[in-house]
JSON list of C-alpha atoms in Angstrom, two decimals:
[
{"chain": "A", "resi": 93, "resn": "MET", "atom": "CA", "xyz": [3.07, -8.56, -17.14]},
{"chain": "A", "resi": 94, "resn": "HIS", "atom": "CA", "xyz": [-0.11, -8.37, -19.20]},
{"chain": "A", "resi": 95, "resn": "SER", "atom": "CA", "xyz": [0.57, -5.45, -21.53]},
{"chain": "A", "resi": 96, "resn": "ASP", "atom": "CA", "xyz": [-3.07, -5.27, -22.66]},
{"chain": "A", "resi": 97, "resn": "ARG", "atom": "CA", "xyz": [-4.14, -4.20, -19.18]},
{"chain": "A", "resi": 98, "resn": "ASN", "atom": "CA", "xyz": [-4.17, -0.56, -18.15]},
{"chain": "A", "resi": 99, "resn": "VAL", "atom": "CA", "xyz": [-2.47, -0.42, -14.75]},
{"chain": "A", "resi": 100, "resn": "VAL", "atom": "CA", "xyz": [-2.60, 2.88, -12.88]},
{"chain": "A", "resi": 101, "resn": "CYS", "atom": "CA", "xyz": [-0.88, 3.76, -9.60]},
{"chain": "A", "resi": 102, "resn": "VAL", "atom": "CA", "xyz": [-2.62, 5.96, -7.03]},
{"chain": "A", "resi": 103, "resn": "ILE", "atom": "CA", "xyz": [-0.73, 7.02, -3.90]},
{"chain": "A", "resi": 104, "resn": "PRO", "atom": "CA", "xyz": [-3.17, 7.96, -1.11]},
{"chain": "A", "resi": 105, "resn": "ALA", "atom": "CA", "xyz": [-1.66, 10.67, 1.07]},
{"chain": "A", "resi": 106, "resn": "ARG", "atom": "CA", "xyz": [-2.89, 12.31, 4.26]},
{"chain": "A", "resi": 107, "resn": "LEU", "atom": "CA", "xyz": [-1.01, 14.87, 6.30]},
{"chain": "A", "resi": 108, "resn": "ASN", "atom": "CA", "xyz": [-2.36, 13.90, 9.71]},
{"chain": "A", "resi": 109, "resn": "SER", "atom": "CA", "xyz": [-0.76, 10.82, 11.25]},
{"chain": "A", "resi": 110, "resn": "ARG", "atom": "CA", "xyz": [-1.39, 9.80, 14.84]},
{"chain": "A", "resi": 111, "resn": "ARG", "atom": "CA", "xyz": [2.07, 8.32, 15.38]},
{"chain": "A", "resi": 112, "resn": "PHE", "atom": "CA", "xyz": [4.03, 10.80, 13.25]},
{"chain": "A", "resi": 113, "resn": "PRO", "atom": "CA", "xyz": [2.23, 14.10, 12.43]},
{"chain": "A", "resi": 114, "resn": "GLY", "atom": "CA", "xyz": [3.21, 15.53, 9.06]},
{"chain": "A", "resi": 115, "resn": "LYS", "atom": "CA", "xyz": [5.38, 12.52, 8.25]},
{"chain": "A", "resi": 116, "resn": "LEU", "atom": "CA", "xyz": [4.87, 12.59, 4.47]},
{"chain": "A", "resi": 117, "resn": "LEU", "atom": "CA", "xyz": [6.53, 16.01, 4.32]},
{"chain": "A", "resi": 118, "resn": "HIS", "atom": "CA", "xyz": [9.33, 14.96, 6.69]},
{"chain": "A", "resi": 119, "resn": "PRO", "atom": "CA", "xyz": [12.74, 15.41, 5.00]},
{"chain": "A", "resi": 120, "resn": "LEU", "atom": "CA", "xyz": [14.83, 12.29, 4.42]},
{"chain": "A", "resi": 121, "resn": "GLN", "atom": "CA", "xyz": [18.32, 13.21, 3.21]},
{"chain": "A", "resi": 122, "resn": "GLY", "atom": "CA", "xyz": [17.17, 16.20, 1.20]},
{"chain": "A", "resi": 123, "resn": "LYS", "atom": "CA", "xyz": [13.81, 14.95, -0.10]},
{"chain": "A", "resi": 124, "resn": "SER", "atom": "CA", "xyz": [10.45, 14.59, 1.60]},
{"chain": "A", "resi": 125, "resn": "LEU", "atom": "CA", "xyz": [9.10, 11.11, 2.28]},
{"chain": "A", "resi": 126, "resn": "ILE", "atom": "CA", "xyz": [6.24, 11.59, -0.19]},
{"chain": "A", "resi": 127, "resn": "GLN", "atom": "CA", "xyz": [8.66, 12.85, -2.87]},
{"chain": "A", "resi": 128, "resn": "ARG", "atom": "CA", "xyz": [10.75, 9.71, -2.51]},
{"chain": "A", "resi": 129, "resn": "THR", "atom": "CA", "xyz": [7.63, 7.54, -2.79]},
{"chain": "A", "resi": 130, "resn": "VAL", "atom": "CA", "xyz": [6.40, 9.44, -5.85]},
{"chain": "A", "resi": 131, "resn": "GLU", "atom": "CA", "xyz": [9.77, 9.34, -7.63]},
{"chain": "A", "resi": 132, "resn": "ASN", "atom": "CA", "xyz": [10.04, 5.61, -6.97]},
{"chain": "A", "resi": 133, "resn": "ALA", "atom": "CA", "xyz": [6.54, 5.00, -8.38]},
{"chain": "A", "resi": 134, "resn": "LEU", "atom": "CA", "xyz": [7.36, 7.03, -11.50]},
{"chain": "A", "resi": 135, "resn": "SER", "atom": "CA", "xyz": [10.34, 4.75, -12.12]},
{"chain": "A", "resi": 136, "resn": "ILE", "atom": "CA", "xyz": [8.14, 1.60, -12.25]},
{"chain": "A", "resi": 137, "resn": "SER", "atom": "CA", "xyz": [7.48, 0.66, -15.88]},
{"chain": "A", "resi": 138, "resn": "HIS", "atom": "CA", "xyz": [4.27, -1.31, -15.18]},
{"chain": "A", "resi": 139, "resn": "PHE", "atom": "CA", "xyz": [2.25, 1.89, -14.64]},
{"chain": "A", "resi": 140, "resn": "SER", "atom": "CA", "xyz": [0.58, 3.85, -17.41]},
{"chain": "A", "resi": 141, "resn": "ALA", "atom": "CA", "xyz": [0.14, 6.78, -14.99]},
{"chain": "A", "resi": 142, "resn": "VAL", "atom": "CA", "xyz": [0.85, 7.78, -11.38]},
{"chain": "A", "resi": 143, "resn": "PHE", "atom": "CA", "xyz": [-1.40, 10.02, -9.25]},
{"chain": "A", "resi": 144, "resn": "VAL", "atom": "CA", "xyz": [-1.47, 11.27, -5.66]},
{"chain": "A", "resi": 145, "resn": "ALA", "atom": "CA", "xyz": [-4.89, 11.33, -3.95]},
{"chain": "A", "resi": 146, "resn": "THR", "atom": "CA", "xyz": [-5.06, 13.66, -0.96]},
{"chain": "A", "resi": 147, "resn": "ASP", "atom": "CA", "xyz": [-7.29, 15.95, 1.06]},
{"chain": "A", "resi": 148, "resn": "SER", "atom": "CA", "xyz": [-4.31, 18.09, 2.10]},
{"chain": "A", "resi": 149, "resn": "LEU", "atom": "CA", "xyz": [-3.66, 21.32, 0.22]},
{"chain": "A", "resi": 150, "resn": "GLU", "atom": "CA", "xyz": [-0.13, 21.34, 1.60]},
{"chain": "A", "resi": 151, "resn": "ILE", "atom": "CA", "xyz": [0.65, 17.90, 0.18]},
{"chain": "A", "resi": 152, "resn": "ALA", "atom": "CA", "xyz": [-1.09, 18.77, -3.11]},
{"chain": "A", "resi": 153, "resn": "GLN", "atom": "CA", "xyz": [1.03, 21.89, -3.58]},
{"chain": "A", "resi": 154, "resn": "HIS", "atom": "CA", "xyz": [4.17, 19.96, -2.68]},
{"chain": "A", "resi": 155, "resn": "VAL", "atom": "CA", "xyz": [3.75, 17.05, -5.14]},
{"chain": "A", "resi": 156, "resn": "GLN", "atom": "CA", "xyz": [2.00, 18.71, -8.10]},
{"chain": "A", "resi": 157, "resn": "LYS", "atom": "CA", "xyz": [5.35, 19.48, -9.74]},
{"chain": "A", "resi": 158, "resn": "TRP", "atom": "CA", "xyz": [5.93, 15.73, -10.17]},
{"chain": "A", "resi": 159, "resn": "VAL", "atom": "CA", "xyz": [2.51, 14.09, -10.59]},
{"chain": "A", "resi": 160, "resn": "PRO", "atom": "CA", "xyz": [-1.17, 14.97, -11.11]},
{"chain": "A", "resi": 161, "resn": "VAL", "atom": "CA", "xyz": [-3.05, 15.42, -7.84]},
{"chain": "A", "resi": 162, "resn": "LEU", "atom": "CA", "xyz": [-6.58, 14.17, -7.19]},
{"chain": "A", "resi": 163, "resn": "ILE", "atom": "CA", "xyz": [-8.30, 16.06, -4.37]},
{"chain": "A", "resi": 164, "resn": "THR", "atom": "CA", "xyz": [-10.52, 13.99, -2.08]},
{"chain": "A", "resi": 165, "resn": "SER", "atom": "CA", "xyz": [-12.78, 14.49, 0.90]},
{"chain": "A", "resi": 166, "resn": "SER", "atom": "CA", "xyz": [-11.31, 14.10, 4.38]},
{"chain": "A", "resi": 167, "resn": "HIS", "atom": "CA", "xyz": [-13.57, 11.50, 6.00]},
{"chain": "A", "resi": 168, "resn": "HIS", "atom": "CA", "xyz": [-11.97, 8.28, 4.74]},
{"chain": "A", "resi": 169, "resn": "ARG", "atom": "CA", "xyz": [-11.15, 5.35, 7.03]},
{"chain": "A", "resi": 170, "resn": "SER", "atom": "CA", "xyz": [-8.30, 4.14, 4.81]},
{"chain": "A", "resi": 171, "resn": "GLY", "atom": "CA", "xyz": [-6.19, 4.91, 1.79]},
{"chain": "A", "resi": 172, "resn": "THR", "atom": "CA", "xyz": [-8.20, 2.44, -0.26]},
{"chain": "A", "resi": 173, "resn": "ASP", "atom": "CA", "xyz": [-11.42, 4.32, 0.53]},
{"chain": "A", "resi": 174, "resn": "ARG", "atom": "CA", "xyz": [-9.70, 7.47, -0.71]},
{"chain": "A", "resi": 175, "resn": "ILE", "atom": "CA", "xyz": [-8.77, 5.74, -3.96]},
{"chain": "A", "resi": 176, "resn": "ALA", "atom": "CA", "xyz": [-12.32, 4.43, -4.39]},
{"chain": "A", "resi": 177, "resn": "GLU", "atom": "CA", "xyz": [-13.60, 8.01, -4.26]},
{"chain": "A", "resi": 178, "resn": "VAL", "atom": "CA", "xyz": [-11.33, 9.28, -7.03]},
{"chain": "A", "resi": 179, "resn": "LEU", "atom": "CA", "xyz": [-12.02, 6.25, -9.21]},
{"chain": "A", "resi": 180, "resn": "VAL", "atom": "CA", "xyz": [-15.65, 7.33, -9.35]},
{"chain": "A", "resi": 181, "resn": "THR", "atom": "CA", "xyz": [-15.15, 11.09, -9.53]},
{"chain": "A", "resi": 182, "resn": "ASN", "atom": "CA", "xyz": [-12.11, 11.45, -11.80]},
{"chain": "A", "resi": 183, "resn": "SER", "atom": "CA", "xyz": [-12.18, 10.86, -15.54]},
{"chain": "A", "resi": 184, "resn": "HIS", "atom": "CA", "xyz": [-8.44, 10.02, -15.64]},
{"chain": "A", "resi": 185, "resn": "LEU", "atom": "CA", "xyz": [-9.14, 6.68, -13.91]},
{"chain": "A", "resi": 186, "resn": "ARG", "atom": "CA", "xyz": [-12.25, 5.52, -15.75]},
{"chain": "A", "resi": 187, "resn": "HIS", "atom": "CA", "xyz": [-10.32, 3.33, -18.17]},
{"chain": "A", "resi": 188, "resn": "ALA", "atom": "CA", "xyz": [-8.03, 1.70, -15.61]},
{"chain": "A", "resi": 189, "resn": "ASP", "atom": "CA", "xyz": [-8.32, -2.10, -15.42]},
{"chain": "A", "resi": 190, "resn": "ILE", "atom": "CA", "xyz": [-6.14, -2.44, -12.33]},
{"chain": "A", "resi": 191, "resn": "VAL", "atom": "CA", "xyz": [-5.38, 0.24, -9.75]},
{"chain": "A", "resi": 192, "resn": "VAL", "atom": "CA", "xyz": [-2.28, -0.17, -7.59]},
{"chain": "A", "resi": 193, "resn": "ASN", "atom": "CA", "xyz": [-2.22, 1.43, -4.14]},
{"chain": "A", "resi": 194, "resn": "ILE", "atom": "CA", "xyz": [1.27, 2.34, -2.95]},
{"chain": "A", "resi": 195, "resn": "GLN", "atom": "CA", "xyz": [1.17, 3.91, 0.49]},
{"chain": "A", "resi": 196, "resn": "GLY", "atom": "CA", "xyz": [2.82, 7.31, 0.69]},
{"chain": "A", "resi": 197, "resn": "ASP", "atom": "CA", "xyz": [5.13, 6.15, 3.47]},
{"chain": "A", "resi": 198, "resn": "HIS", "atom": "CA", "xyz": [6.64, 3.22, 1.52]},
{"chain": "A", "resi": 199, "resn": "PRO", "atom": "CA", "xyz": [9.40, 4.82, -0.57]},
{"chain": "A", "resi": 200, "resn": "HIS", "atom": "CA", "xyz": [11.15, 1.70, -1.91]},
{"chain": "A", "resi": 201, "resn": "ILE", "atom": "CA", "xyz": [8.59, -0.64, -3.47]},
{"chain": "A", "resi": 202, "resn": "SER", "atom": "CA", "xyz": [10.35, -2.55, -6.25]},
{"chain": "A", "resi": 203, "resn": "SER", "atom": "CA", "xyz": [9.20, -2.87, -9.85]},
{"chain": "A", "resi": 204, "resn": "ASP", "atom": "CA", "xyz": [9.59, -6.66, -9.56]},
{"chain": "A", "resi": 205, "resn": "THR", "atom": "CA", "xyz": [7.12, -6.80, -6.66]},
{"chain": "A", "resi": 206, "resn": "ILE", "atom": "CA", "xyz": [4.61, -4.63, -8.51]},
{"chain": "A", "resi": 207, "resn": "GLY", "atom": "CA", "xyz": [4.86, -7.03, -11.44]},
{"chain": "A", "resi": 208, "resn": "LYS", "atom": "CA", "xyz": [4.18, -9.97, -9.13]},
{"chain": "A", "resi": 209, "resn": "ILE", "atom": "CA", "xyz": [1.03, -8.52, -7.57]},
{"chain": "A", "resi": 210, "resn": "VAL", "atom": "CA", "xyz": [-0.36, -7.35, -10.91]},
{"chain": "A", "resi": 211, "resn": "ASN", "atom": "CA", "xyz": [0.25, -10.76, -12.47]},
{"chain": "A", "resi": 212, "resn": "ALA", "atom": "CA", "xyz": [-1.21, -12.57, -9.45]},
{"chain": "A", "resi": 213, "resn": "LEU", "atom": "CA", "xyz": [-4.43, -10.62, -9.94]},
{"chain": "A", "resi": 214, "resn": "ALA", "atom": "CA", "xyz": [-4.47, -10.88, -13.72]},
{"chain": "A", "resi": 215, "resn": "GLN", "atom": "CA", "xyz": [-4.00, -14.66, -13.65]},
{"chain": "A", "resi": 216, "resn": "ASP", "atom": "CA", "xyz": [-6.88, -15.42, -11.25]},
{"chain": "A", "resi": 217, "resn": "PRO", "atom": "CA", "xyz": [-10.25, -14.14, -12.47]},
{"chain": "A", "resi": 218, "resn": "SER", "atom": "CA", "xyz": [-11.85, -15.08, -9.13]},
{"chain": "A", "resi": 219, "resn": "ALA", "atom": "CA", "xyz": [-9.63, -12.64, -7.20]},
{"chain": "A", "resi": 220, "resn": "SER", "atom": "CA", "xyz": [-10.44, -8.96, -6.70]},
{"chain": "A", "resi": 221, "resn": "ILE", "atom": "CA", "xyz": [-7.33, -7.86, -4.81]},
{"chain": "A", "resi": 222, "resn": "SER", "atom": "CA", "xyz": [-3.67, -8.82, -4.58]},
{"chain": "A", "resi": 223, "resn": "THR", "atom": "CA", "xyz": [-0.91, -7.86, -2.20]},
{"chain": "A", "resi": 224, "resn": "ALA", "atom": "CA", "xyz": [2.61, -8.89, -1.20]},
{"chain": "A", "resi": 225, "resn": "ALA", "atom": "CA", "xyz": [4.45, -10.49, 1.71]},
{"chain": "A", "resi": 226, "resn": "ILE", "atom": "CA", "xyz": [8.02, -11.33, 2.64]},
{"chain": "A", "resi": 227, "resn": "LEU", "atom": "CA", "xyz": [9.29, -14.14, 4.89]},
{"chain": "A", "resi": 228, "resn": "ARG", "atom": "CA", "xyz": [10.97, -12.84, 8.03]},
{"chain": "A", "resi": 229, "resn": "SER", "atom": "CA", "xyz": [11.80, -14.04, 11.53]},
{"chain": "A", "resi": 230, "resn": "GLN", "atom": "CA", "xyz": [9.12, -13.60, 14.20]},
{"chain": "A", "resi": 231, "resn": "ASN", "atom": "CA", "xyz": [11.57, -11.48, 16.23]},
{"chain": "A", "resi": 232, "resn": "GLU", "atom": "CA", "xyz": [11.96, -9.02, 13.34]},
{"chain": "A", "resi": 233, "resn": "VAL", "atom": "CA", "xyz": [8.23, -8.37, 13.06]},
{"chain": "A", "resi": 234, "resn": "LYS", "atom": "CA", "xyz": [6.95, -8.83, 16.61]},
{"chain": "A", "resi": 235, "resn": "ALA", "atom": "CA", "xyz": [5.85, -5.19, 16.91]},
{"chain": "A", "resi": 236, "resn": "PRO", "atom": "CA", "xyz": [2.11, -4.61, 16.31]},
{"chain": "A", "resi": 237, "resn": "SER", "atom": "CA", "xyz": [2.99, -2.07, 13.62]},
{"chain": "A", "resi": 238, "resn": "CYS", "atom": "CA", "xyz": [4.30, -5.01, 11.54]},
{"chain": "A", "resi": 239, "resn": "VAL", "atom": "CA", "xyz": [1.32, -6.84, 10.06]},
{"chain": "A", "resi": 240, "resn": "LYS", "atom": "CA", "xyz": [1.58, -10.59, 9.66]},
{"chain": "A", "resi": 241, "resn": "CYS", "atom": "CA", "xyz": [-0.38, -12.76, 7.21]},
{"chain": "A", "resi": 242, "resn": "VAL", "atom": "CA", "xyz": [-1.14, -16.38, 6.39]},
{"chain": "A", "resi": 243, "resn": "PHE", "atom": "CA", "xyz": [-2.39, -17.77, 3.08]},
{"chain": "A", "resi": 244, "resn": "ASP", "atom": "CA", "xyz": [-3.43, -21.09, 1.57]},
{"chain": "A", "resi": 245, "resn": "GLN", "atom": "CA", "xyz": [-1.60, -23.31, -0.93]},
{"chain": "A", "resi": 246, "resn": "LYS", "atom": "CA", "xyz": [-3.04, -21.33, -3.84]},
{"chain": "A", "resi": 247, "resn": "GLY", "atom": "CA", "xyz": [-1.78, -18.02, -2.46]},
{"chain": "A", "resi": 248, "resn": "ASN", "atom": "CA", "xyz": [-5.19, -16.87, -1.21]},
{"chain": "A", "resi": 249, "resn": "ALA", "atom": "CA", "xyz": [-5.05, -14.84, 2.00]},
{"chain": "A", "resi": 250, "resn": "LEU", "atom": "CA", "xyz": [-6.58, -16.51, 5.06]},
{"chain": "A", "resi": 251, "resn": "TYR", "atom": "CA", "xyz": [-5.95, -13.80, 7.67]},
{"chain": "A", "resi": 252, "resn": "PHE", "atom": "CA", "xyz": [-3.93, -10.72, 8.56]},
{"chain": "A", "resi": 253, "resn": "SER", "atom": "CA", "xyz": [-3.03, -9.77, 12.13]},
{"chain": "A", "resi": 254, "resn": "ARG", "atom": "CA", "xyz": [-0.92, -7.48, 14.24]},
{"chain": "A", "resi": 255, "resn": "SER", "atom": "CA", "xyz": [-0.29, -10.50, 16.48]},
{"chain": "A", "resi": 256, "resn": "ALA", "atom": "CA", "xyz": [2.13, -13.32, 15.71]},
{"chain": "A", "resi": 257, "resn": "ILE", "atom": "CA", "xyz": [0.64, -15.81, 13.23]},
{"chain": "A", "resi": 258, "resn": "PRO", "atom": "CA", "xyz": [1.06, -18.72, 12.96]},
{"chain": "A", "resi": 259, "resn": "HIS", "atom": "CA", "xyz": [1.72, -19.42, 16.63]},
{"chain": "A", "resi": 260, "resn": "GLY", "atom": "CA", "xyz": [5.03, -20.97, 17.68]},
{"chain": "A", "resi": 261, "resn": "GLN", "atom": "CA", "xyz": [6.92, -20.60, 14.39]},
{"chain": "A", "resi": 262, "resn": "GLU", "atom": "CA", "xyz": [10.36, -19.05, 14.02]},
{"chain": "A", "resi": 263, "resn": "GLU", "atom": "CA", "xyz": [9.40, -17.36, 10.75]},
{"chain": "A", "resi": 264, "resn": "CYS", "atom": "CA", "xyz": [6.27, -15.71, 9.44]},
{"chain": "A", "resi": 265, "resn": "TYR", "atom": "CA", "xyz": [5.10, -13.71, 6.45]},
{"chain": "A", "resi": 266, "resn": "HIS", "atom": "CA", "xyz": [5.31, -9.95, 6.95]},
{"chain": "A", "resi": 267, "resn": "HIS", "atom": "CA", "xyz": [2.58, -8.21, 4.98]},
{"chain": "A", "resi": 268, "resn": "ILE", "atom": "CA", "xyz": [3.74, -5.38, 2.74]},
{"chain": "A", "resi": 269, "resn": "GLY", "atom": "CA", "xyz": [1.05, -2.71, 2.51]},
{"chain": "A", "resi": 270, "resn": "ILE", "atom": "CA", "xyz": [0.66, -2.48, -1.25]},
{"chain": "A", "resi": 271, "resn": "TYR", "atom": "CA", "xyz": [-2.40, -3.61, -3.18]},
{"chain": "A", "resi": 272, "resn": "ALA", "atom": "CA", "xyz": [-3.56, -4.16, -6.73]},
{"chain": "A", "resi": 273, "resn": "PHE", "atom": "CA", "xyz": [-7.33, -3.83, -7.14]},
{"chain": "A", "resi": 274, "resn": "ARG", "atom": "CA", "xyz": [-9.68, -4.58, -9.96]},
{"chain": "A", "resi": 275, "resn": "SER", "atom": "CA", "xyz": [-11.51, -1.36, -10.76]},
{"chain": "A", "resi": 276, "resn": "ALA", "atom": "CA", "xyz": [-14.84, -3.17, -10.44]},
{"chain": "A", "resi": 277, "resn": "PHE", "atom": "CA", "xyz": [-14.05, -3.99, -6.80]},
{"chain": "A", "resi": 278, "resn": "LEU", "atom": "CA", "xyz": [-13.13, -0.40, -5.96]},
{"chain": "A", "resi": 279, "resn": "ARG", "atom": "CA", "xyz": [-16.47, 0.77, -7.33]},
{"chain": "A", "resi": 280, "resn": "LYS", "atom": "CA", "xyz": [-18.22, -1.60, -4.89]},
{"chain": "A", "resi": 281, "resn": "LEU", "atom": "CA", "xyz": [-16.04, -0.66, -1.92]},
{"chain": "A", "resi": 282, "resn": "PRO", "atom": "CA", "xyz": [-18.12, 2.32, -0.67]},
{"chain": "A", "resi": 283, "resn": "SER", "atom": "CA", "xyz": [-21.06, -0.06, -0.10]},
{"chain": "A", "resi": 284, "resn": "LEU", "atom": "CA", "xyz": [-19.00, -2.44, 2.07]},
{"chain": "A", "resi": 285, "resn": "ARG", "atom": "CA", "xyz": [-19.59, -1.56, 5.70]},
{"chain": "A", "resi": 286, "resn": "PRO", "atom": "CA", "xyz": [-16.74, -1.76, 8.25]},
{"chain": "A", "resi": 287, "resn": "THR", "atom": "CA", "xyz": [-16.47, -5.19, 9.85]},
{"chain": "A", "resi": 288, "resn": "VAL", "atom": "CA", "xyz": [-15.76, -6.56, 13.32]},
{"chain": "A", "resi": 289, "resn": "LEU", "atom": "CA", "xyz": [-12.29, -7.93, 12.56]},
{"chain": "A", "resi": 290, "resn": "GLU", "atom": "CA", "xyz": [-11.30, -4.84, 10.59]},
{"chain": "A", "resi": 291, "resn": "VAL", "atom": "CA", "xyz": [-12.10, -2.64, 13.58]},
{"chain": "A", "resi": 292, "resn": "ALA", "atom": "CA", "xyz": [-10.47, -5.00, 16.09]},
{"chain": "A", "resi": 293, "resn": "GLU", "atom": "CA", "xyz": [-7.17, -5.22, 14.21]},
{"chain": "A", "resi": 294, "resn": "ASP", "atom": "CA", "xyz": [-7.39, -1.79, 12.51]},
{"chain": "A", "resi": 295, "resn": "LEU", "atom": "CA", "xyz": [-6.63, -3.45, 9.17]},
{"chain": "A", "resi": 296, "resn": "GLU", "atom": "CA", "xyz": [-8.66, -2.51, 6.10]},
{"chain": "A", "resi": 297, "resn": "GLN", "atom": "CA", "xyz": [-7.88, -5.75, 4.24]},
{"chain": "A", "resi": 298, "resn": "LEU", "atom": "CA", "xyz": [-9.90, -7.71, 6.79]},
{"chain": "A", "resi": 299, "resn": "ARG", "atom": "CA", "xyz": [-13.02, -5.90, 5.58]},
{"chain": "A", "resi": 300, "resn": "PHE", "atom": "CA", "xyz": [-12.36, -7.31, 2.12]},
{"chain": "A", "resi": 301, "resn": "LEU", "atom": "CA", "xyz": [-11.98, -10.85, 3.47]},
{"chain": "A", "resi": 302, "resn": "GLU", "atom": "CA", "xyz": [-14.99, -10.59, 5.77]},
{"chain": "A", "resi": 303, "resn": "HIS", "atom": "CA", "xyz": [-17.17, -9.55, 2.85]},
{"chain": "A", "resi": 304, "resn": "GLY", "atom": "CA", "xyz": [-16.03, -12.64, 0.92]},
{"chain": "A", "resi": 305, "resn": "TYR", "atom": "CA", "xyz": [-13.50, -11.21, -1.54]},
{"chain": "A", "resi": 306, "resn": "THR", "atom": "CA", "xyz": [-10.39, -13.17, -2.51]},
{"chain": "A", "resi": 307, "resn": "ILE", "atom": "CA", "xyz": [-6.98, -11.58, -1.88]},
{"chain": "A", "resi": 308, "resn": "LYS", "atom": "CA", "xyz": [-3.99, -13.11, -3.66]},
{"chain": "A", "resi": 309, "resn": "VAL", "atom": "CA", "xyz": [-0.66, -12.90, -1.80]},
{"chain": "A", "resi": 310, "resn": "ALA", "atom": "CA", "xyz": [2.52, -12.71, -3.89]},
{"chain": "A", "resi": 311, "resn": "VAL", "atom": "CA", "xyz": [5.75, -13.55, -2.07]},
{"chain": "A", "resi": 312, "resn": "THR", "atom": "CA", "xyz": [8.70, -11.25, -2.62]},
{"chain": "A", "resi": 313, "resn": "ASP", "atom": "CA", "xyz": [12.29, -11.43, -1.38]},
{"chain": "A", "resi": 314, "resn": "CYS", "atom": "CA", "xyz": [13.07, -7.72, -1.80]},
{"chain": "A", "resi": 315, "resn": "ALA", "atom": "CA", "xyz": [13.79, -6.49, 1.74]},
{"chain": "A", "resi": 316, "resn": "LYS", "atom": "CA", "xyz": [13.42, -2.79, 0.83]},
{"chain": "A", "resi": 317, "resn": "ASP", "atom": "CA", "xyz": [9.75, -3.37, -0.02]},
{"chain": "A", "resi": 318, "resn": "ALA", "atom": "CA", "xyz": [8.97, -3.92, 3.64]},
{"chain": "A", "resi": 319, "resn": "PHE", "atom": "CA", "xyz": [10.44, -0.64, 4.85]},
{"chain": "A", "resi": 320, "resn": "GLY", "atom": "CA", "xyz": [7.81, 1.91, 5.77]},
{"chain": "A", "resi": 321, "resn": "VAL", "atom": "CA", "xyz": [8.07, 5.09, 7.82]},
{"chain": "A", "resi": 322, "resn": "ASP", "atom": "CA", "xyz": [5.41, 4.95, 10.54]},
{"chain": "A", "resi": 323, "resn": "THR", "atom": "CA", "xyz": [7.18, 6.76, 13.40]},
{"chain": "A", "resi": 324, "resn": "PRO", "atom": "CA", "xyz": [9.95, 9.32, 13.99]},
{"chain": "A", "resi": 325, "resn": "GLU", "atom": "CA", "xyz": [12.12, 6.36, 14.98]},
{"chain": "A", "resi": 326, "resn": "ASP", "atom": "CA", "xyz": [11.57, 4.83, 11.53]},
{"chain": "A", "resi": 327, "resn": "ALA", "atom": "CA", "xyz": [12.74, 8.09, 9.94]},
{"chain": "A", "resi": 328, "resn": "THR", "atom": "CA", "xyz": [15.93, 7.94, 12.02]},
{"chain": "A", "resi": 329, "resn": "LEU", "atom": "CA", "xyz": [16.40, 4.30, 11.03]},
{"chain": "A", "resi": 330, "resn": "TYR", "atom": "CA", "xyz": [15.96, 5.29, 7.38]},
{"chain": "A", "resi": 331, "resn": "GLU", "atom": "CA", "xyz": [18.87, 7.71, 7.70]},
{"chain": "A", "resi": 332, "resn": "HIS", "atom": "CA", "xyz": [21.06, 4.87, 8.99]},
{"chain": "A", "resi": 333, "resn": "LEU", "atom": "CA", "xyz": [19.94, 2.17, 6.56]},
{"chain": "A", "resi": 334, "resn": "PHE", "atom": "CA", "xyz": [20.01, 4.08, 3.28]},
{"chain": "A", "resi": 335, "resn": "SER", "atom": "CA", "xyz": [23.01, 6.12, 2.25]},
{"chain": "A", "resi": 336, "resn": "GLU", "atom": "CA", "xyz": [22.61, 9.14, -0.02]},
{"chain": "A", "resi": 337, "resn": "GLU", "atom": "CA", "xyz": [24.30, 7.17, -2.82]},
{"chain": "A", "resi": 338, "resn": "SER", "atom": "CA", "xyz": [21.79, 4.31, -2.62]},
{"chain": "A", "resi": 339, "resn": "ILE", "atom": "CA", "xyz": [18.60, 6.39, -2.51]},
{"chain": "A", "resi": 340, "resn": "ALA", "atom": "CA", "xyz": [19.35, 9.57, -4.48]}
]
């Protein structure tokens, strides 16, 4: 970890979800999903500060007891667009060198993985973004909700897809939806128009690639990193996978 870099975490949070309305406020063994994500982020030592960025008054009122809240407009295509807005409008973020995006529905991102993506970005001046992936069997991640990725021998992302890539392999890399961004890139993001592949796959990271930006992919082996709550079924699975003792 490069201690001379100011690394800030921003958790983008919206209340409306097509597949699971109100999911961030859904209770998981006594705590809301967003509370679990916030508390986990606060436990990660790499961050100088943690914020929630939201357009929802209900979420803002719910999380303000734990972290500062940054209110945004409601028209954003993605969580990264929401973060780009607050980077420009909020004085708390003006001195951040790297901004880490942890999605509000990923409650168990590990400190080790955050260290890997921050270091991957810090060590390659040509890269603007970094993210993480974990090796899993194709059968485990065949659902379109599980995003797959491929990258070159230097760890630079080549493509992300909801389909199986590469074809015919027993294993593939499951993309974990966390990002570290250089602040300079986030300031440029509002000028980057949506792209054909981004719209086709409904994946914001393809916009970055299509506009020519380098994304570093750090490989992790922490299985909990990959667990996100996208559907009511995921919430039920959470109850089965994580006991109160292991997540309290």
